PDB file of N, CA, C and O in Angstrom:
ATOM      1  N   MET A  63      11.309  17.703   7.838  1.00  0.00           N
ATOM      2  CA  MET A  63      10.993  16.042   8.679  1.00  0.00           C
ATOM      3  C   MET A  63      10.250  15.397   7.879  1.00  0.00           C
ATOM      4  O   MET A  63       9.598  15.663   6.945  1.00  0.00           O
ATOM      5  N   ASN A  64      10.858  14.334   7.983  1.00  0.00           N
ATOM      6  CA  ASN A  64      10.292  13.102   6.910  1.00  0.00           C
ATOM      7  C   ASN A  64       8.980  12.564   7.573  1.00  0.00           C
ATOM      8  O   ASN A  64       8.637  12.520   8.664  1.00  0.00           O
ATOM      9  N   ILE A  65       8.177  11.710   7.003  1.00  0.00           N
ATOM     10  CA  ILE A  65       6.977  11.066   7.233  1.00  0.00           C
ATOM     11  C   ILE A  65       7.311  10.161   8.435  1.00  0.00           C
ATOM     12  O   ILE A  65       6.266  10.131   9.262  1.00  0.00           O
ATOM     13  N   GLU A  66       8.288   9.303   8.384  1.00  0.00           N
ATOM     14  CA  GLU A  66       8.410   8.380   9.641  1.00  0.00           C
ATOM     15  C   GLU A  66       8.599   9.083  10.685  1.00  0.00           C
ATOM     16  O   GLU A  66       8.268   8.705  12.007  1.00  0.00           O
ATOM     17  N   SER A  67       9.722  10.200  10.556  1.00  0.00           N
ATOM     18  CA  SER A  67       9.791  10.969  12.228  1.00  0.00           C
ATOM     19  C   SER A  67       8.683  11.611  12.223  1.00  0.00           C
ATOM     20  O   SER A  67       8.167  11.543  13.696  1.00  0.00           O
ATOM     21  N   LEU A  68       7.713  12.150  11.668  1.00  0.00           N
ATOM     22  CA  LEU A  68       6.493  12.853  11.957  1.00  0.00           C
ATOM     23  C   LEU A  68       5.412  11.809  12.588  1.00  0.00           C
ATOM     24  O   LEU A  68       5.020  11.992  13.902  1.00  0.00           O
ATOM     25  N   LYS A  69       5.334  10.262  12.175  1.00  0.00           N
ATOM     26  CA  LYS A  69       4.671   9.508  12.785  1.00  0.00           C
ATOM     27  C   LYS A  69       5.186   9.380  14.167  1.00  0.00           C
ATOM     28  O   LYS A  69       4.228   9.267  14.766  1.00  0.00           O
ATOM     29  N   LEU A  70       6.359   9.016  14.545  1.00  0.00           N
ATOM     30  CA  LEU A  70       6.921   8.631  15.299  1.00  0.00           C
ATOM     31  C   LEU A  70       6.638   9.639  16.323  1.00  0.00           C
ATOM     32  O   LEU A  70       6.229   9.518  17.533  1.00  0.00           O
ATOM     33  N   GLU A  71       6.791  10.916  16.341  1.00  0.00           N
ATOM     34  CA  GLU A  71       6.648  11.871  16.769  1.00  0.00           C
ATOM     35  C   GLU A  71       5.121  12.329  17.294  1.00  0.00           C
ATOM     36  O   GLU A  71       4.709  12.368  18.686  1.00  0.00           O
ATOM     37  N   LEU A  72       4.129  11.874  16.823  1.00  0.00           N
ATOM     38  CA  LEU A  72       2.719  11.986  16.966  1.00  0.00           C
ATOM     39  C   LEU A  72       2.498  10.729  18.028  1.00  0.00           C
ATOM     40  O   LEU A  72       1.792  10.854  18.848  1.00  0.00           O
ATOM     41  N   ILE A  73       3.081   9.394  17.524  1.00  0.00           N
ATOM     42  CA  ILE A  73       2.732   8.524  18.454  1.00  0.00           C
ATOM     43  C   ILE A  73       2.807   8.622  19.949  1.00  0.00           C
ATOM     44  O   ILE A  73       2.348   8.401  20.893  1.00  0.00           O
ATOM     45  N   GLN A  74       4.254   9.298  20.133  1.00  0.00           N
ATOM     46  CA  GLN A  74       4.851   9.649  21.116  1.00  0.00           C
ATOM     47  C   GLN A  74       4.048  10.606  22.043  1.00  0.00           C
ATOM     48  O   GLN A  74       3.724  10.406  23.128  1.00  0.00           O
ATOM     49  N   TRP A  75       3.351  11.838  21.250  1.00  0.00           N
ATOM     50  CA  TRP A  75       2.588  12.723  21.803  1.00  0.00           C
ATOM     51  C   TRP A  75       1.255  11.971  22.331  1.00  0.00           C
ATOM     52  O   TRP A  75       0.843  12.350  23.188  1.00  0.00           O
ATOM     53  N   ILE A  76       0.729  11.150  21.334  1.00  0.00           N
ATOM     54  CA  ILE A  76      -0.584  10.306  21.905  1.00  0.00           C
ATOM     55  C   ILE A  76      -0.446   9.483  22.959  1.00  0.00           C
ATOM     56  O   ILE A  76      -1.165   9.505  23.913  1.00  0.00           O
ATOM     57  N   VAL A  77       0.687   8.886  23.324  1.00  0.00           N
ATOM     58  CA  VAL A  77       0.961   7.976  24.276  1.00  0.00           C
ATOM     59  C   VAL A  77       0.945   8.614  25.671  1.00  0.00           C
ATOM     60  O   VAL A  77       0.357   8.448  26.582  1.00  0.00           O
ATOM     61  N   LEU A  78       1.617  10.004  25.545  1.00  0.00           N
ATOM     62  CA  LEU A  78       1.624  11.107  26.945  1.00  0.00           C
ATOM     63  C   LEU A  78       0.180  11.817  27.060  1.00  0.00           C
ATOM     64  O   LEU A  78       0.131  12.403  28.016  1.00  0.00           O
ATOM     65  N   MET A  79      -0.823  11.844  26.043  1.00  0.00           N
ATOM     66  CA  MET A  79      -1.936  12.446  26.197  1.00  0.00           C
ATOM     67  C   MET A  79      -2.850  12.042  27.320  1.00  0.00           C
ATOM     68  O   MET A  79      -2.864  10.828  27.254  1.00  0.00           O
ATOM     69  N   LYS A  80      -3.199  13.084  28.093  1.00  0.00           N
ATOM     70  CA  LYS A  80      -4.156  12.567  29.321  1.00  0.00           C
ATOM     71  C   LYS A  80      -5.716  13.051  28.841  1.00  0.00           C
ATOM     72  O   LYS A  80      -6.473  12.841  29.581  1.00  0.00           O
ATOM     73  N   ASP A  81      -5.690  13.834  28.239  1.00  0.00           N
ATOM     74  CA  ASP A  81      -7.343  14.322  27.965  1.00  0.00           C
ATOM     75  C   ASP A  81      -8.008  13.705  27.010  1.00  0.00           C
ATOM     76  O   ASP A  81      -7.810  13.258  25.847  1.00  0.00           O
ATOM     77  N   ILE A  82      -8.699  13.370  27.512  1.00  0.00           N
ATOM     78  CA  ILE A  82      -9.922  12.177  26.829  1.00  0.00           C
ATOM     79  C   ILE A  82     -10.558  12.722  25.981  1.00  0.00           C
ATOM     80  O   ILE A  82     -10.803  12.088  24.744  1.00  0.00           O
ATOM     81  N   GLN A  83     -10.933  14.052  25.802  1.00  0.00           N
ATOM     82  CA  GLN A  83     -11.828  14.860  24.888  1.00  0.00           C
ATOM     83  C   GLN A  83     -10.473  15.008  23.421  1.00  0.00           C
ATOM     84  O   GLN A  83     -11.073  14.371  22.143  1.00  0.00           O
ATOM     85  N   VAL A  84      -9.497  15.350  23.604  1.00  0.00           N
ATOM     86  CA  VAL A  84      -8.492  15.197  22.430  1.00  0.00           C
ATOM     87  C   VAL A  84      -8.227  13.835  21.845  1.00  0.00           C
ATOM     88  O   VAL A  84      -8.518  13.574  20.712  1.00  0.00           O
ATOM     89  N   LEU A  85      -8.495  12.521  22.588  1.00  0.00           N
ATOM     90  CA  LEU A  85      -8.248  11.398  22.561  1.00  0.00           C
ATOM     91  C   LEU A  85      -9.174  10.898  21.609  1.00  0.00           C
ATOM     92  O   LEU A  85      -9.416  10.059  20.640  1.00  0.00           O
ATOM     93  N   ASN A  86     -10.593  11.361  22.098  1.00  0.00           N
ATOM     94  CA  ASN A  86     -11.845  11.132  21.484  1.00  0.00           C
ATOM     95  C   ASN A  86     -11.636  11.673  19.814  1.00  0.00           C
ATOM     96  O   ASN A  86     -12.379  10.982  18.979  1.00  0.00           O
ATOM     97  N   ASP A  87     -11.260  12.933  19.981  1.00  0.00           N
ATOM     98  CA  ASP A  87     -11.226  13.589  18.434  1.00  0.00           C
ATOM     99  C   ASP A  87     -10.466  12.801  17.817  1.00  0.00           C
ATOM    100  O   ASP A  87     -10.707  12.945  16.199  1.00  0.00           O
ATOM    101  N   ILE A  88      -9.079  12.339  17.936  1.00  0.00           N
ATOM    102  CA  ILE A  88      -8.311  11.865  17.448  1.00  0.00           C
ATOM    103  C   ILE A  88      -8.818  10.451  16.863  1.00  0.00           C
ATOM    104  O   ILE A  88      -8.373  10.069  15.584  1.00  0.00           O
ATOM    105  N   GLN A  89      -9.396   9.970  17.567  1.00  0.00           N
ATOM    106  CA  GLN A  89     -10.367   8.650  17.080  1.00  0.00           C
ATOM    107  C   GLN A  89     -11.304   8.996  16.073  1.00  0.00           C
ATOM    108  O   GLN A  89     -11.488   8.083  15.093  1.00  0.00           O
ATOM    109  N   LYS A  90     -11.926   9.781  16.437  1.00  0.00           N
ATOM    110  CA  LYS A  90     -12.817  10.495  15.272  1.00  0.00           C
ATOM    111  C   LYS A  90     -12.294  10.456  13.930  1.00  0.00           C
ATOM    112  O   LYS A  90     -12.492  10.516  12.980  1.00  0.00           O
ATOM    113  N   MET A  91     -11.026  11.298  14.204  1.00  0.00           N
ATOM    114  CA  MET A  91     -10.357  11.520  12.732  1.00  0.00           C
ATOM    115  C   MET A  91      -9.776  10.295  11.995  1.00  0.00           C
ATOM    116  O   MET A  91     -10.152  10.168  10.921  1.00  0.00           O
ATOM    117  N   LYS A  92      -9.109   9.099  12.879  1.00  0.00           N
ATOM    118  CA  LYS A  92      -9.246   8.171  12.419  1.00  0.00           C
ATOM    119  C   LYS A  92     -10.252   7.483  11.849  1.00  0.00           C
ATOM    120  O   LYS A  92     -10.181   6.882  10.770  1.00  0.00           O
ATOM    121  N   GLN A  93     -11.281   7.164  12.167  1.00  0.00           N
ATOM    122  CA  GLN A  93     -12.487   6.685  11.954  1.00  0.00           C
ATOM    123  C   GLN A  93     -13.126   7.356  10.373  1.00  0.00           C
ATOM    124  O   GLN A  93     -13.201   7.011   9.425  1.00  0.00           O
ATOM    125  N   ASN A  94     -13.118   8.844  10.335  1.00  0.00           N
ATOM    126  CA  ASN A  94     -13.437   9.612   9.357  1.00  0.00           C
ATOM    127  C   ASN A  94     -12.390   9.286   8.015  1.00  0.00           C
ATOM    128  O   ASN A  94     -12.802   9.099   6.987  1.00  0.00           O
ATOM    129  N   SER A  95     -11.155   9.112   8.494  1.00  0.00           N
ATOM    130  CA  SER A  95     -10.478   8.946   7.436  1.00  0.00           C
ATOM    131  C   SER A  95     -10.299   7.316   7.008  1.00  0.00           C
ATOM    132  O   SER A  95     -10.141   6.877   5.688  1.00  0.00           O
ATOM    133  N   LEU A  96     -10.743   6.500   7.701  1.00  0.00           N
ATOM    134  CA  LEU A  96     -10.915   5.139   7.199  1.00  0.00           C
ATOM    135  C   LEU A  96     -12.157   4.944   6.300  1.00  0.00           C
ATOM    136  O   LEU A  96     -12.073   4.245   5.468  1.00  0.00           O
ATOM    137  N   GLU A  97     -12.926   5.804   6.415  1.00  0.00           N
ATOM    138  CA  GLU A  97     -14.453   5.717   5.779  1.00  0.00           C
ATOM    139  C   GLU A  97     -14.169   6.405   4.444  1.00  0.00           C
ATOM    140  O   GLU A  97     -14.604   6.163   3.726  1.00  0.00           O
ATOM    141  N   LYS A  98     -13.492   7.217   4.121  1.00  0.00           N
ATOM    142  CA  LYS A  98     -12.963   7.986   3.061  1.00  0.00           C
ATOM    143  C   LYS A  98     -12.048   7.327   2.031  1.00  0.00           C
ATOM    144  O   LYS A  98     -11.713   7.652   1.277  1.00  0.00           O
ATOM    145  N   THR A  99     -11.618   6.216   2.752  1.00  0.00           N
ATOM    146  CA  THR A  99     -10.715   5.221   1.824  1.00  0.00           C
ATOM    147  C   THR A  99     -11.424   4.633   0.693  1.00  0.00           C
ATOM    148  O   THR A  99     -12.731   4.193   0.920  1.00  0.00           O
ATOM    149  N   VAL A 100     -10.875   4.649  -0.629  1.00  0.00           N
ATOM    150  CA  VAL A 100     -11.746   4.174  -1.727  1.00  0.00           C
ATOM    151  C   VAL A 100     -11.313   3.085  -1.835  1.00  0.00           C
ATOM    152  O   VAL A 100     -10.212   2.395  -1.717  1.00  0.00           O
ATOM    153  N   ALA A 101     -12.582   1.969  -2.228  1.00  0.00           N
ATOM    154  CA  ALA A 101     -12.417   0.661  -2.111  1.00  0.00           C
ATOM    155  C   ALA A 101     -11.868   0.335  -3.486  1.00  0.00           C
ATOM    156  O   ALA A 101     -12.118   0.868  -4.261  1.00  0.00           O
ATOM    157  N   VAL A 102     -10.909  -0.554  -3.599  1.00  0.00           N
ATOM    158  CA  VAL A 102     -10.128  -1.051  -4.745  1.00  0.00           C
ATOM    159  C   VAL A 102     -11.196  -1.520  -5.464  1.00  0.00           C
ATOM    160  O   VAL A 102     -11.699  -2.696  -5.042  1.00  0.00           O
ATOM    161  N   GLN A 103     -11.593  -1.554  -6.659  1.00  0.00           N
ATOM    162  CA  GLN A 103     -12.358  -2.527  -7.432  1.00  0.00           C
ATOM    163  C   GLN A 103     -11.759  -3.542  -8.149  1.00  0.00           C
ATOM    164  O   GLN A 103     -10.359  -3.325  -8.374  1.00  0.00           O
ATOM    165  N   PRO A 104     -12.022  -4.761  -8.075  1.00  0.00           N
ATOM    166  CA  PRO A 104     -11.311  -6.138  -8.399  1.00  0.00           C
ATOM    167  C   PRO A 104     -11.167  -5.858  -9.724  1.00  0.00           C
ATOM    168  O   PRO A 104     -12.040  -5.288 -10.569  1.00  0.00           O
ATOM    169  N   ARG A 105     -10.183  -6.357 -10.247  1.00  0.00           N
ATOM    170  CA  ARG A 105      -9.839  -6.665 -11.756  1.00  0.00           C
ATOM    171  C   ARG A 105     -10.686  -7.392 -12.687  1.00  0.00           C
ATOM    172  O   ARG A 105     -11.379  -8.468 -12.001  1.00  0.00           O
ATOM    173  N   GLN A 106     -11.299  -6.882 -13.881  1.00  0.00           N
ATOM    174  CA  GLN A 106     -12.073  -7.563 -14.419  1.00  0.00           C
ATOM    175  C   GLN A 106     -11.183  -8.154 -15.661  1.00  0.00           C
ATOM    176  O   GLN A 106     -10.580  -7.986 -16.198  1.00  0.00           O
ATOM    177  N   PHE A 107     -11.898  -9.595 -15.845  1.00  0.00           N
ATOM    178  CA  PHE A 107     -11.171 -10.436 -16.820  1.00  0.00           C
ATOM    179  C   PHE A 107     -11.390  -9.750 -18.320  1.00  0.00           C
ATOM    180  O   PHE A 107     -12.198  -9.529 -18.705  1.00  0.00           O
ATOM    181  N   GLY A 108     -10.136  -9.776 -18.776  1.00  0.00           N
ATOM    182  CA  GLY A 108     -10.475  -9.339 -20.608  1.00  0.00           C
ATOM    183  C   GLY A 108     -10.102  -7.928 -20.406  1.00  0.00           C
ATOM    184  O   GLY A 108     -10.229  -7.173 -21.767  1.00  0.00           O
ATOM    185  N   CYS A 109     -10.068  -7.150 -19.554  1.00  0.00           N
ATOM    186  CA  CYS A 109      -9.654  -5.666 -19.702  1.00  0.00           C
ATOM    187  C   CYS A 109      -8.688  -5.022 -19.864  1.00  0.00           C
ATOM    188  O   CYS A 109      -8.715  -3.783 -20.585  1.00  0.00           O
ATOM    189  N   GLY A 110      -7.594  -5.970 -20.429  1.00  0.00           N
ATOM    190  CA  GLY A 110      -6.379  -5.502 -21.093  1.00  0.00           C
ATOM    191  C   GLY A 110      -6.270  -5.664 -22.299  1.00  0.00           C
ATOM    192  O   GLY A 110      -5.226  -5.636 -23.298  1.00  0.00           O
ATOM    193  N   LYS A 111      -7.172  -6.335 -23.134  1.00  0.00           N
ATOM    194  CA  LYS A 111      -7.573  -6.456 -24.870  1.00  0.00           C
ATOM    195  C   LYS A 111      -6.945  -5.164 -25.318  1.00  0.00           C
ATOM    196  O   LYS A 111      -7.447  -4.053 -25.030  1.00  0.00           O
ATOM    197  N   GLY A 112      -6.203  -5.508 -26.397  1.00  0.00           N
ATOM    198  CA  GLY A 112      -5.736  -4.258 -27.224  1.00  0.00           C
ATOM    199  C   GLY A 112      -4.754  -3.632 -26.928  1.00  0.00           C
ATOM    200  O   GLY A 112      -3.850  -2.648 -27.143  1.00  0.00           O
ATOM    201  N   ILE A 113      -4.045  -3.707 -25.107  1.00  0.00           N
ATOM    202  CA  ILE A 113      -3.287  -2.804 -24.713  1.00  0.00           C
ATOM    203  C   ILE A 113      -1.787  -3.753 -25.497  1.00  0.00           C
ATOM    204  O   ILE A 113      -0.755  -2.658 -25.534  1.00  0.00           O
ATOM    205  N   PHE A 114      -1.526  -4.570 -25.304  1.00  0.00           N
ATOM    206  CA  PHE A 114      -0.166  -5.201 -25.872  1.00  0.00           C
ATOM    207  C   PHE A 114      -0.612  -5.690 -27.467  1.00  0.00           C
ATOM    208  O   PHE A 114      -1.226  -6.360 -27.624  1.00  0.00           O
ATOM    209  N   THR A 115       0.362  -5.108 -28.132  1.00  0.00           N
ATOM    210  CA  THR A 115       0.072  -5.269 -29.584  1.00  0.00           C
ATOM    211  C   THR A 115       1.111  -6.085 -30.074  1.00  0.00           C
ATOM    212  O   THR A 115       1.098  -6.816 -31.293  1.00  0.00           O
ATOM    213  N   TYR A 116       2.176  -6.396 -28.856  1.00  0.00           N
ATOM    214  CA  TYR A 116       3.179  -7.300 -29.847  1.00  0.00           C
ATOM    215  C   TYR A 116       3.722  -8.136 -28.787  1.00  0.00           C
ATOM    216  O   TYR A 116       4.039  -7.174 -27.786  1.00  0.00           O
ATOM    217  N   VAL A 117       4.014  -9.471 -29.107  1.00  0.00           N
ATOM    218  CA  VAL A 117       4.444 -10.281 -27.716  1.00  0.00           C
ATOM    219  C   VAL A 117       5.710 -10.968 -28.725  1.00  0.00           C
ATOM    220  O   VAL A 117       5.308 -11.836 -29.951  1.00  0.00           O
ATOM    221  N   ALA A 118       6.821 -11.027 -28.412  1.00  0.00           N
ATOM    222  CA  ALA A 118       7.844 -11.751 -29.041  1.00  0.00           C
ATOM    223  C   ALA A 118       8.071 -13.448 -29.061  1.00  0.00           C
ATOM    224  O   ALA A 118       7.132 -13.952 -28.174  1.00  0.00           O
ATOM    225  N   ASP A 119       8.199 -13.711 -30.192  1.00  0.00           N
ATOM    226  CA  ASP A 119       8.170 -15.227 -30.163  1.00  0.00           C
ATOM    227  C   ASP A 119       8.938 -16.127 -29.020  1.00  0.00           C
ATOM    228  O   ASP A 119       8.327 -16.997 -28.519  1.00  0.00           O
ATOM    229  N   ASP A 120       9.661 -15.558 -28.532  1.00  0.00           N
ATOM    230  CA  ASP A 120      10.663 -16.085 -27.758  1.00  0.00           C
ATOM    231  C   ASP A 120      10.214 -15.791 -26.190  1.00  0.00           C
ATOM    232  O   ASP A 120      10.865 -15.725 -25.247  1.00  0.00           O
ATOM    233  N   PHE A 121       8.892 -14.918 -25.822  1.00  0.00           N
ATOM    234  CA  PHE A 121       8.655 -14.593 -25.007  1.00  0.00           C
ATOM    235  C   PHE A 121       9.062 -15.552 -23.620  1.00  0.00           C
ATOM    236  O   PHE A 121       9.240 -15.122 -22.397  1.00  0.00           O
ATOM    237  N   ASP A 122       8.463 -16.716 -23.686  1.00  0.00           N
ATOM    238  CA  ASP A 122       8.310 -17.713 -22.696  1.00  0.00           C
ATOM    239  C   ASP A 122       9.709 -18.299 -22.586  1.00  0.00           C
ATOM    240  O   ASP A 122      10.103 -19.088 -21.386  1.00  0.00           O
ATOM    241  N   ALA A 123      10.834 -18.009 -23.197  1.00  0.00           N
ATOM    242  CA  ALA A 123      12.076 -18.916 -23.336  1.00  0.00           C
ATOM    243  C   ALA A 123      12.726 -18.108 -22.011  1.00  0.00           C
ATOM    244  O   ALA A 123      12.759 -16.820 -21.555  1.00  0.00           O
ATOM    245  N   THR A 124      13.853 -18.914 -21.431  1.00  0.00           N
ATOM    246  CA  THR A 124      14.459 -18.657 -20.517  1.00  0.00           C
ATOM    247  C   THR A 124      15.670 -17.855 -20.925  1.00  0.00           C
ATOM    248  O   THR A 124      16.511 -18.045 -21.596  1.00  0.00           O
ATOM    249  N   PRO A 125      15.779 -16.423 -20.208  1.00  0.00           N
ATOM    250  CA  PRO A 125      16.982 -15.550 -20.521  1.00  0.00           C
ATOM    251  C   PRO A 125      18.333 -16.344 -20.233  1.00  0.00           C
ATOM    252  O   PRO A 125      18.335 -16.956 -19.420  1.00  0.00           O
ATOM    253  N   PRO A 126      19.194 -15.911 -21.205  1.00  0.00           N
ATOM    254  CA  PRO A 126      20.848 -16.600 -20.800  1.00  0.00           C
ATOM    255  C   PRO A 126      21.232 -16.018 -19.255  1.00  0.00           C
ATOM    256  O   PRO A 126      20.952 -14.985 -18.945  1.00  0.00           O
ATOM    257  N   GLY A 127      21.606 -17.130 -18.801  1.00  0.00           N
ATOM    258  CA  GLY A 127      22.174 -17.078 -17.282  1.00  0.00           C
ATOM    259  C   GLY A 127      21.199 -17.232 -16.131  1.00  0.00           C
ATOM    260  O   GLY A 127      21.593 -17.179 -15.131  1.00  0.00           O
ATOM    261  N   PHE A 128      19.974 -17.644 -16.635  1.00  0.00           N
ATOM    262  CA  PHE A 128      18.976 -17.778 -15.331  1.00  0.00           C
ATOM    263  C   PHE A 128      18.501 -19.526 -15.510  1.00  0.00           C
ATOM    264  O   PHE A 128      17.730 -19.781 -14.620  1.00  0.00           O
ATOM    265  N   GLU A 129      19.132 -20.353 -16.158  1.00  0.00           N
ATOM    266  CA  GLU A 129      19.042 -21.596 -16.396  1.00  0.00           C
ATOM    267  C   GLU A 129      19.079 -22.221 -14.917  1.00  0.00           C
ATOM    268  O   GLU A 129      18.446 -23.128 -14.578  1.00  0.00           O
ATOM    269  N   GLU A 130      20.122 -21.860 -13.871  1.00  0.00           N
ATOM    270  CA  GLU A 130      20.417 -22.302 -12.968  1.00  0.00           C
ATOM    271  C   GLU A 130      19.227 -22.141 -11.720  1.00  0.00           C
ATOM    272  O   GLU A 130      19.106 -22.864 -10.945  1.00  0.00           O
ATOM    273  N   TYR A 131      18.456 -21.329 -12.291  1.00  0.00           N
ATOM    274  CA  TYR A 131      17.406 -20.762 -11.391  1.00  0.00           C
ATOM    275  C   TYR A 131      15.987 -21.697 -11.563  1.00  0.00           C
ATOM    276  O   TYR A 131      15.135 -21.604 -11.080  1.00  0.00           O
ATOM    277  N   MET A 132      16.041 -22.407 -12.661  1.00  0.00           N
ATOM    278  CA  MET A 132      14.753 -23.449 -13.384  1.00  0.00           C
ATOM    279  C   MET A 132      14.508 -24.561 -12.636  1.00  0.00           C
ATOM    280  O   MET A 132      15.936 -24.981 -12.026  1.00  0.00           O
ATOM    281  N   LEU A 133      13.455 -24.862 -12.233  1.00  0.00           N
ATOM    282  CA  LEU A 133      13.292 -26.070 -11.736  1.00  0.00           C
ATOM    283  C   LEU A 133      13.257 -27.024 -12.272  1.00  0.00           C
ATOM    284  O   LEU A 133      13.304 -27.135 -13.867  1.00  0.00           O
ATOM    285  N   PRO A 134      13.803 -28.703 -12.040  1.00  0.00           N
ATOM    286  CA  PRO A 134      14.206 -29.376 -12.942  1.00  0.00           C
ATOM    287  C   PRO A 134      12.916 -30.089 -13.573  1.00  0.00           C
ATOM    288  O   PRO A 134      11.873 -29.908 -13.055  1.00  0.00           O
TER     289      PRO A 134
END
C-alpha cells in the first residue's frame, strides 16, 4: 500500500467515525506531530564561502539553443 492510498483510507475512516473520544485522540496526535516539527533555520549570508572552488569564465553565457528564450 502506497502512502497516498493509506492517506485516503484513513481520511475515509475518519469521516465515518462517530466516537468523539477517538476523534479527540486523533486531534491530539495531530497537535503533537505539529509541535515536533523542526523549524527551518533561515539561510545565513555568506555561509557557502569556500564550497565552490571553480566557476567557468562563461558561467553567465547563454547556452547554445536557448537564445529564443532570452528576453529582448
